[in-house]
PDB file of C-alpha atoms and ligand atoms in Angstrom:
ATOM      1  CA  MET U   1       2.016-209.455 172.236  1.00  0.00           C
ATOM      2  CA  PRO U   2      -0.750-208.864 170.283  1.00  0.00           C
ATOM      3  CA  LEU U   3      -1.059-209.370 166.561  1.00  0.00           C
ATOM      4  CA  THR U   4       0.652-206.425 164.554  1.00  0.00           C
ATOM      5  CA  PRO U   5      -1.740-204.976 162.111  1.00  0.00           C
ATOM      6  CA  ASN U   6      -0.182-205.118 158.028  1.00  0.00           C
ATOM      7  CA  SER U   7      -0.226-201.068 158.081  1.00  0.00           C
ATOM      8  CA  SER U   8       1.999-200.820 161.029  1.00  0.00           C
ATOM      9  CA  LEU U   9       4.640-203.379 159.213  1.00  0.00           C
ATOM     10  CA  GLU U  10       7.296-202.765 156.335  1.00  0.00           C
ATOM     11  CA  LEU U  11       6.416-205.241 154.098  1.00  0.00           C
ATOM     12  CA  LEU U  12       8.253-207.520 151.553  1.00  0.00           C
ATOM     13  CA  PHE U  13       5.508-207.295 148.863  1.00  0.00           C
ATOM     14  CA  PRO U  14       1.967-206.417 148.830  1.00  0.00           C
ATOM     15  CA  PRO U  15      -0.388-208.621 151.056  1.00  0.00           C
ATOM     16  CA  SER U  16      -3.601-208.051 148.396  1.00  0.00           C
ATOM     17  CA  LEU U  17      -0.864-210.448 146.373  1.00  0.00           C
ATOM     18  CA  ILE U  18      -2.228-213.229 148.627  1.00  0.00           C
ATOM     19  CA  PRO U  19      -5.495-215.206 148.099  1.00  0.00           C
ATOM     20  CA  SER U  20      -8.014-213.136 150.162  1.00  0.00           C
ATOM     21  CA  SER U  21      -9.590-217.204 149.873  1.00  0.00           C
ATOM     22  CA  ILE U  22      -6.231-217.949 151.979  1.00  0.00           C
ATOM     23  CA  GLN U  23      -6.972-216.036 155.382  1.00  0.00           C
ATOM     24  CA  ALA U  24     -11.031-217.230 155.058  1.00  0.00           C
ATOM     25  CA  LYS U  25      -9.753-220.868 155.266  1.00  0.00           C
ATOM     26  CA  LEU U  26      -7.154-219.878 158.479  1.00  0.00           C
ATOM     27  CA  GLY U  27     -10.000-218.557 160.589  1.00  0.00           C
ATOM     28  CA  SER U  28      -9.903-215.395 163.100  1.00  0.00           C
ATOM     29  CA  ASP U  29      -7.525-217.052 165.352  1.00  0.00           C
ATOM     30  CA  LEU U  30      -4.444-217.448 162.583  1.00  0.00           C
ATOM     31  CA  HIS U  31      -3.300-214.656 160.151  1.00  0.00           C
ATOM     32  CA  ILE U  32      -1.156-214.875 156.915  1.00  0.00           C
ATOM     33  CA  ARG U  33       0.861-211.814 155.458  1.00  0.00           C
ATOM     34  CA  PRO U  34       3.849-211.294 153.645  1.00  0.00           C
ATOM     35  CA  LEU U  35       7.513-211.752 155.625  1.00  0.00           C
ATOM     36  CA  ALA U  36       7.856-208.370 158.002  1.00  0.00           C
ATOM     37  CA  SER U  37      11.061-206.407 158.526  1.00  0.00           C
ATOM     38  CA  THR U  38      11.031-206.706 161.851  1.00  0.00           C
ATOM     39  CA  ASP U  39       9.916-210.767 162.440  1.00  0.00           C
ATOM     40  CA  TYR U  40      12.899-211.725 163.264  1.00  0.00           C
ATOM     41  CA  LYS U  41      11.506-210.681 167.089  1.00  0.00           C
ATOM     42  CA  ARG U  42       8.348-212.918 165.790  1.00  0.00           C
ATOM     43  CA  GLY U  43      10.374-216.024 165.683  1.00  0.00           C
ATOM     44  CA  HIS U  44      11.172-216.692 161.803  1.00  0.00           C
ATOM     45  CA  LEU U  45      14.509-218.383 162.262  1.00  0.00           C
ATOM     46  CA  GLU U  46      12.859-220.854 164.792  1.00  0.00           C
ATOM     47  CA  VAL U  47       9.998-222.169 162.896  1.00  0.00           C
ATOM     48  CA  LEU U  48      12.703-222.516 159.825  1.00  0.00           C
ATOM     49  CA  ARG U  49      14.807-224.776 162.471  1.00  0.00           C
ATOM     50  CA  VAL U  50      12.116-227.638 161.658  1.00  0.00           C
ATOM     51  CA  LEU U  51      13.310-227.968 158.147  1.00  0.00           C
ATOM     52  CA  THR U  52      17.093-227.137 158.773  1.00  0.00           C
ATOM     53  CA  GLN U  53      19.684-225.215 160.112  1.00  0.00           C
ATOM     54  CA  ALA U  54      18.815-221.813 160.505  1.00  0.00           C
ATOM     55  CA  PRO U  55      21.766-220.702 163.149  1.00  0.00           C
ATOM     56  CA  ASP U  56      20.346-217.246 164.553  1.00  0.00           C
ATOM     57  CA  VAL U  57      21.880-214.095 163.295  1.00  0.00           C
ATOM     58  CA  SER U  58      21.875-210.579 164.959  1.00  0.00           C
ATOM     59  CA  ALA U  59      18.652-208.584 164.142  1.00  0.00           C
ATOM     60  CA  ASP U  60      20.513-206.121 162.236  1.00  0.00           C
ATOM     61  CA  SER U  61      22.102-208.981 159.767  1.00  0.00           C
ATOM     62  CA  TYR U  62      18.257-210.006 159.686  1.00  0.00           C
ATOM     63  CA  THR U  63      16.864-206.668 158.437  1.00  0.00           C
ATOM     64  CA  SER U  64      19.795-205.378 156.366  1.00  0.00           C
ATOM     65  CA  THR U  65      18.841-209.022 154.325  1.00  0.00           C
ATOM     66  CA  PHE U  66      14.954-208.225 154.254  1.00  0.00           C
ATOM     67  CA  LYS U  67      15.874-204.939 153.026  1.00  0.00           C
ATOM     68  CA  HIS U  68      17.907-206.557 150.403  1.00  0.00           C
ATOM     69  CA  LEU U  69      15.057-208.183 149.160  1.00  0.00           C
ATOM     70  CA  ALA U  70      12.831-205.453 149.160  1.00  0.00           C
ATOM     71  CA  SER U  71      14.808-203.910 147.329  1.00  0.00           C
ATOM     72  CA  ILE U  72      15.207-206.356 144.601  1.00  0.00           C
ATOM     73  CA  ASN U  73      11.673-206.404 144.600  1.00  0.00           C
ATOM     74  CA  ALA U  74      10.802-202.659 144.481  1.00  0.00           C
ATOM     75  CA  PRO U  75       9.719-202.115 140.332  1.00  0.00           C
ATOM     76  CA  PRO U  76      12.135-200.075 137.947  1.00  0.00           C
ATOM     77  CA  SER U  77      10.315-196.750 137.330  1.00  0.00           C
ATOM     78  CA  SER U  78       9.449-197.920 133.678  1.00  0.00           C
ATOM     79  CA  SER U  79       8.005-201.062 134.479  1.00  0.00           C
ATOM     80  CA  SER U  80       4.193-201.508 135.633  1.00  0.00           C
ATOM     81  CA  SER U  81       3.647-202.439 139.538  1.00  0.00           C
ATOM     82  CA  PRO U  82       3.918-205.957 141.320  1.00  0.00           C
ATOM     83  CA  SER U  83       0.489-206.116 141.846  1.00  0.00           C
ATOM     84  CA  SER U  84      -0.990-205.100 138.214  1.00  0.00           C
ATOM     85  CA  PRO U  85       0.320-208.283 135.526  1.00  0.00           C
ATOM     86  CA  THR U  86      -0.538-207.737 131.524  1.00  0.00           C
ATOM     87  CA  SER U  87      -2.679-209.570 129.911  1.00  0.00           C
ATOM     88  CA  SER U  88      -1.196-209.687 126.918  1.00  0.00           C
ATOM     89  CA  ARG U  89       2.538-209.983 126.278  1.00  0.00           C
ATOM     90  CA  SER U  90       2.704-209.557 122.425  1.00  0.00           C
ATOM     91  CA  SER U  91       1.844-205.688 122.289  1.00  0.00           C
ATOM     92  CA  THR U  92       3.027-204.267 125.700  1.00  0.00           C
ATOM     93  CA  PRO U  93       6.690-204.068 127.421  1.00  0.00           C
ATOM     94  CA  PRO U  94       7.287-207.469 129.363  1.00  0.00           C
ATOM     95  CA  PHE U  95       6.035-207.598 132.960  1.00  0.00           C
ATOM     96  CA  HIS U  96       8.003-207.684 136.031  1.00  0.00           C
ATOM     97  CA  PRO U  97       6.868-209.193 138.919  1.00  0.00           C
ATOM     98  CA  ALA U  98       8.543-208.641 142.305  1.00  0.00           C
ATOM     99  CA  THR U  99      11.652-211.748 142.703  1.00  0.00           C
ATOM    100  CA  TYR U 100      10.992-212.445 146.066  1.00  0.00           C
ATOM    101  CA  TYR U 101       7.358-213.311 147.994  1.00  0.00           C
ATOM    102  CA  THR U 102       8.011-214.976 151.473  1.00  0.00           C
ATOM    103  CA  ILE U 103       4.806-215.656 153.391  1.00  0.00           C
ATOM    104  CA  VAL U 104       4.327-216.329 157.378  1.00  0.00           C
ATOM    105  CA  ILE U 105       1.161-217.824 159.191  1.00  0.00           C
ATOM    106  CA  LEU U 106       0.719-215.969 162.970  1.00  0.00           C
ATOM    107  CA  THR U 107      -1.112-216.522 165.917  1.00  0.00           C
ATOM    108  CA  LEU U 108      -3.027-213.856 167.630  1.00  0.00           C
ATOM    109  CA  SER U 109      -0.249-213.212 170.358  1.00  0.00           C
ATOM    110  CA  ASP U 110       2.227-212.449 166.861  1.00  0.00           C
ATOM    111  CA  GLU U 111       4.003-215.666 167.043  1.00  0.00           C
ATOM    112  CA  ILE U 112       5.250-217.107 163.583  1.00  0.00           C
ATOM    113  CA  ILE U 113       4.244-220.712 163.238  1.00  0.00           C
ATOM    114  CA  ALA U 114       4.555-221.283 159.282  1.00  0.00           C
ATOM    115  CA  VAL U 115       6.279-220.113 156.902  1.00  0.00           C
ATOM    116  CA  GLY U 116       7.416-220.535 153.055  1.00  0.00           C
ATOM    117  CA  SER U 117       8.832-218.540 149.691  1.00  0.00           C
ATOM    118  CA  LEU U 118       8.250-218.150 146.666  1.00  0.00           C
ATOM    119  CA  PHE U 119      10.995-216.739 144.364  1.00  0.00           C
ATOM    120  CA  ILE U 120      10.313-215.743 140.660  1.00  0.00           C
ATOM    121  CA  GLU U 121      12.441-216.759 137.799  1.00  0.00           C
ATOM    122  CA  ARG U 122      12.444-214.751 134.431  1.00  0.00           C
ATOM    123  CA  LYS U 123      13.221-216.878 131.393  1.00  0.00           C
ATOM    124  CA  PHE U 124      14.314-215.909 127.482  1.00  0.00           C
ATOM    125  CA  LEU U 125      12.545-219.053 126.272  1.00  0.00           C
ATOM    126  CA  ARG U 126       8.636-219.468 126.303  1.00  0.00           C
ATOM    127  CA  SER U 127       8.091-216.145 125.071  1.00  0.00           C
ATOM    128  CA  LEU U 128       9.754-214.218 128.019  1.00  0.00           C
ATOM    129  CA  GLY U 129       8.131-217.171 130.636  1.00  0.00           C
ATOM    130  CA  LEU U 130       8.015-216.858 134.442  1.00  0.00           C
ATOM    131  CA  VAL U 131       8.671-219.610 136.738  1.00  0.00           C
ATOM    132  CA  GLY U 132       7.991-219.863 140.335  1.00  0.00           C
ATOM    133  CA  HIS U 133      10.449-221.797 142.556  1.00  0.00           C
ATOM    134  CA  ILE U 134       8.664-223.183 145.733  1.00  0.00           C
ATOM    135  CA  GLU U 135      11.305-222.912 148.865  1.00  0.00           C
ATOM    136  CA  ASP U 136      11.949-223.371 152.685  1.00  0.00           C
ATOM    137  CA  ILE U 137       8.532-224.488 153.756  1.00  0.00           C
ATOM    138  CA  ALA U 138       8.148-225.135 157.310  1.00  0.00           C
ATOM    139  CA  VAL U 139       5.626-225.933 160.274  1.00  0.00           C
ATOM    140  CA  SER U 140       6.219-225.681 163.919  1.00  0.00           C
ATOM    141  CA  GLU U 141       5.788-228.575 165.419  1.00  0.00           C
ATOM    142  CA  LYS U 142       3.424-228.022 167.377  1.00  0.00           C
ATOM    143  CA  VAL U 143       0.734-227.324 164.995  1.00  0.00           C
ATOM    144  CA  GLN U 144       1.498-229.734 161.996  1.00  0.00           C
ATOM    145  CA  GLY U 145      -0.927-231.220 160.733  1.00  0.00           C
ATOM    146  CA  ARG U 146      -3.254-228.673 161.304  1.00  0.00           C
ATOM    147  CA  LYS U 147      -3.370-227.854 157.311  1.00  0.00           C
ATOM    148  CA  LEU U 148      -1.160-225.264 157.726  1.00  0.00           C
ATOM    149  CA  GLY U 149       1.798-226.844 154.879  1.00  0.00           C
ATOM    150  CA  LEU U 150      -0.978-227.037 152.887  1.00  0.00           C
ATOM    151  CA  ARG U 151      -2.574-223.147 153.169  1.00  0.00           C
ATOM    152  CA  ILE U 152       1.027-221.963 152.650  1.00  0.00           C
ATOM    153  CA  ILE U 153       1.676-224.417 149.463  1.00  0.00           C
ATOM    154  CA  GLU U 154      -1.861-222.725 147.823  1.00  0.00           C
ATOM    155  CA  ALA U 155      -0.850-219.237 148.984  1.00  0.00           C
ATOM    156  CA  LEU U 156       2.363-219.051 146.999  1.00  0.00           C
ATOM    157  CA  THR U 157       0.856-221.320 144.114  1.00  0.00           C
ATOM    158  CA  GLY U 158      -1.660-218.513 143.916  1.00  0.00           C
ATOM    159  CA  ILE U 159       0.726-215.957 143.786  1.00  0.00           C
ATOM    160  CA  SER U 160       2.422-217.846 141.126  1.00  0.00           C
ATOM    161  CA  GLU U 161       0.190-218.315 138.486  1.00  0.00           C
ATOM    162  CA  SER U 162      -1.286-214.578 139.646  1.00  0.00           C
ATOM    163  CA  VAL U 163       2.054-213.159 138.205  1.00  0.00           C
ATOM    164  CA  GLY U 164       1.569-215.414 135.207  1.00  0.00           C
ATOM    165  CA  CYS U 165       4.365-217.862 136.178  1.00  0.00           C
ATOM    166  CA  TYR U 166       3.533-221.224 133.571  1.00  0.00           C
ATOM    167  CA  LYS U 167       4.586-223.758 136.056  1.00  0.00           C
ATOM    168  CA  THR U 168       5.718-223.534 139.869  1.00  0.00           C
ATOM    169  CA  ILE U 169       8.436-226.190 140.775  1.00  0.00           C
ATOM    170  CA  LEU U 170       9.978-227.368 143.906  1.00  0.00           C
ATOM    171  CA  ASN U 171      12.482-229.983 145.430  1.00  0.00           C
ATOM    172  CA  CYS U 172      11.423-231.882 148.295  1.00  0.00           C
ATOM    173  CA  SER U 173      12.281-235.693 149.921  1.00  0.00           C
ATOM    174  CA  ASP U 174      10.642-238.553 149.553  1.00  0.00           C
ATOM    175  CA  LYS U 175       9.243-238.005 152.507  1.00  0.00           C
ATOM    176  CA  ASN U 176       7.168-235.209 151.891  1.00  0.00           C
ATOM    177  CA  ILE U 177       5.764-236.352 148.283  1.00  0.00           C
ATOM    178  CA  PRO U 178       2.914-237.441 149.464  1.00  0.00           C
ATOM    179  CA  PHE U 179       2.303-234.242 151.189  1.00  0.00           C
ATOM    180  CA  TYR U 180       3.080-232.045 148.431  1.00  0.00           C
ATOM    181  CA  GLU U 181       0.309-234.537 145.868  1.00  0.00           C
ATOM    182  CA  LYS U 182      -2.141-233.587 148.594  1.00  0.00           C
ATOM    183  CA  CYS U 183      -1.322-229.783 147.509  1.00  0.00           C
ATOM    184  CA  GLY U 184      -1.816-230.623 143.571  1.00  0.00           C
ATOM    185  CA  TYR U 185       1.718-231.292 142.922  1.00  0.00           C
ATOM    186  CA  GLU U 186       3.522-234.318 140.878  1.00  0.00           C
ATOM    187  CA  LYS U 187       6.344-235.590 140.842  1.00  0.00           C
ATOM    188  CA  LYS U 188       8.319-234.382 137.470  1.00  0.00           C
ATOM    189  CA  GLU U 189      12.184-236.095 137.029  1.00  0.00           C
ATOM    190  CA  ASN U 190      15.187-235.477 139.575  1.00  0.00           C
ATOM    191  CA  GLU U 191      17.543-233.023 141.289  1.00  0.00           C
ATOM    192  CA  MET U 192      20.616-232.696 141.187  1.00  0.00           C
ATOM    193  CA  ALA U 193      23.134-231.056 143.569  1.00  0.00           C
ATOM    194  CA  LYS U 194      26.550-230.099 144.266  1.00  0.00           C
ATOM    195  CA  TYR U 195      27.511-228.886 148.206  1.00  0.00           C
ATOM    196  CA  ALA U 196      30.407-225.941 148.178  1.00  0.00           C
TER     197      ALA U 196
HETATM  198  N1  ACO M 201       3.639-238.058 154.281  1.00  0.00           N
HETATM  199  C1  ACO M 201       2.063-238.150 154.001  1.00  0.00           C
HETATM  200  N2  ACO M 201       0.772-237.002 153.925  1.00  0.00           N
HETATM  201  C2  ACO M 201       1.383-236.170 154.788  1.00  0.00           C
HETATM  202  C3  ACO M 201       2.587-235.340 155.034  1.00  0.00           C
HETATM  203  C4  ACO M 201       3.460-236.442 154.978  1.00  0.00           C
HETATM  204  N3  ACO M 201       4.694-236.483 155.722  1.00  0.00           N
HETATM  205  N4  ACO M 201       2.972-234.427 156.008  1.00  0.00           N
HETATM  206  C5  ACO M 201       1.459-233.617 155.497  1.00  0.00           C
HETATM  207  N5  ACO M 201       0.782-234.929 154.457  1.00  0.00           N
HETATM  208  C6  ACO M 201      -0.923-234.799 154.190  1.00  0.00           C
HETATM  209  C7  ACO M 201      -1.887-234.580 155.694  1.00  0.00           C
HETATM  210  O1  ACO M 201      -2.036-235.683 156.489  1.00  0.00           O
HETATM  211  C8  ACO M 201      -2.501-233.490 155.113  1.00  0.00           C
HETATM  212  O2  ACO M 201      -3.711-234.941 154.560  1.00  0.00           O
HETATM  213  P1  ACO M 201      -5.501-234.394 154.502  1.00  0.00           P
HETATM  214  O3  ACO M 201      -5.638-233.582 153.626  1.00  0.00           O
HETATM  215  O4  ACO M 201      -5.790-236.119 153.840  1.00  0.00           O
HETATM  216  O5  ACO M 201      -5.556-234.715 155.622  1.00  0.00           O
HETATM  217  C9  ACO M 201      -1.909-232.615 153.432  1.00  0.00           C
HETATM  218  O6  ACO M 201      -1.095-233.775 153.681  1.00  0.00           O
HETATM  219  C10 ACO M 201      -1.678-231.666 154.117  1.00  0.00           C
HETATM  220  O7  ACO M 201      -1.114-231.321 155.185  1.00  0.00           O
HETATM  221  P2  ACO M 201      -0.459-230.297 156.082  1.00  0.00           P
HETATM  222  O8  ACO M 201      -1.477-230.655 157.394  1.00  0.00           O
HETATM  223  O9  ACO M 201      -1.248-229.440 155.698  1.00  0.00           O
HETATM  224  O10 ACO M 201       0.561-230.409 156.778  1.00  0.00           O
HETATM  225  P3  ACO M 201       1.631-229.790 157.945  1.00  0.00           P
HETATM  226  O11 ACO M 201       1.066-228.310 158.136  1.00  0.00           O
HETATM  227  O12 ACO M 201       1.982-230.528 158.885  1.00  0.00           O
HETATM  228  O13 ACO M 201       2.694-229.064 157.171  1.00  0.00           O
HETATM  229  C11 ACO M 201       4.800-229.853 155.955  1.00  0.00           C
HETATM  230  C12 ACO M 201       3.507-230.697 156.027  1.00  0.00           C
HETATM  231  C13 ACO M 201       5.538-229.188 155.762  1.00  0.00           C
HETATM  232  C14 ACO M 201       6.093-231.272 155.553  1.00  0.00           C
HETATM  233  C15 ACO M 201       5.520-230.213 157.687  1.00  0.00           C
HETATM  234  O14 ACO M 201       5.403-231.140 158.232  1.00  0.00           O
HETATM  235  C16 ACO M 201       7.016-229.421 158.382  1.00  0.00           C
HETATM  236  O15 ACO M 201       6.998-228.372 158.189  1.00  0.00           O
HETATM  237  N6  ACO M 201       7.877-230.475 157.958  1.00  0.00           N
HETATM  238  C17 ACO M 201       9.296-230.353 158.341  1.00  0.00           C
HETATM  239  C18 ACO M 201       9.695-229.243 157.460  1.00  0.00           C
HETATM  240  C19 ACO M 201       9.916-229.805 155.917  1.00  0.00           C
HETATM  241  O16 ACO M 201      10.208-231.084 155.842  1.00  0.00           O
HETATM  242  N7  ACO M 201       9.429-229.058 155.219  1.00  0.00           N
HETATM  243  C20 ACO M 201       9.202-229.328 153.525  1.00  0.00           C
HETATM  244  C21 ACO M 201      10.431-229.108 152.996  1.00  0.00           C
HETATM  245  S1  ACO M 201      10.687-228.843 151.088  1.00  0.00           S
HETATM  246  C22 ACO M 201      10.311-227.420 150.308  1.00  0.00           C
HETATM  247  O17 ACO M 201      10.746-226.224 151.238  1.00  0.00           O
HETATM  248  C23 ACO M 201      10.103-226.683 149.233  1.00  0.00           C
END
């Protein structure tokens, strides 16, 4: 199956938000774009299985979840568009970027080989500040070590900073700390968890 052009896909957010420098670094045999409603069939869940349990779901359930996230991303009619952050918060209404940014890297045969997500938290502190949370980074085992994880983090961090987040954070295992340090992150504080 050849690569499907972005224009034929229903995407989670505008592809222009992904820094163009990332596609340039990937070269012509790989493609980076926002998640599409039909990425179930391109192996999204298979790639996530290198990270944790990602049992199969039906294609309909997958699409339904995608549409739910896309509907949350749709800006309220009275606010600015997700692709046009305001530079001055003091004299204009608060900027409301989209909330969910999942990106994928594909081969020319339309197979997903790397994924990652960013979601935006809106705060009341720090003058209605925004925080970017990076989640669910996974690179197919067969292509690990080829800088695709780094490109995913660069892209998500670029989106986070371009929509105005004052920081971008993530949780990881001790084993992955050196990887995130290579991506420009530093260890801060501790994670607490309570599983249901
Ligand atoms: N320990 C030390 N260095 C590492 C490690 C590691 N575990 N992983 C990568 N690096 C280094 C690489 O050597 C490279 O260094 P270099 O620039 O000096 O050559 C640099 O980090 C970039 O590495 P990439 O090639 O981009 O790494 P890769 O594409 O394999 O992606 C990832 C790394 C995402 C951890 C991948 O191995 C993976 O999918 N692992 C399984 C799932 C996982 O653990 N995901 C992260 C969960 S945390 C979260 O989601 C927030």
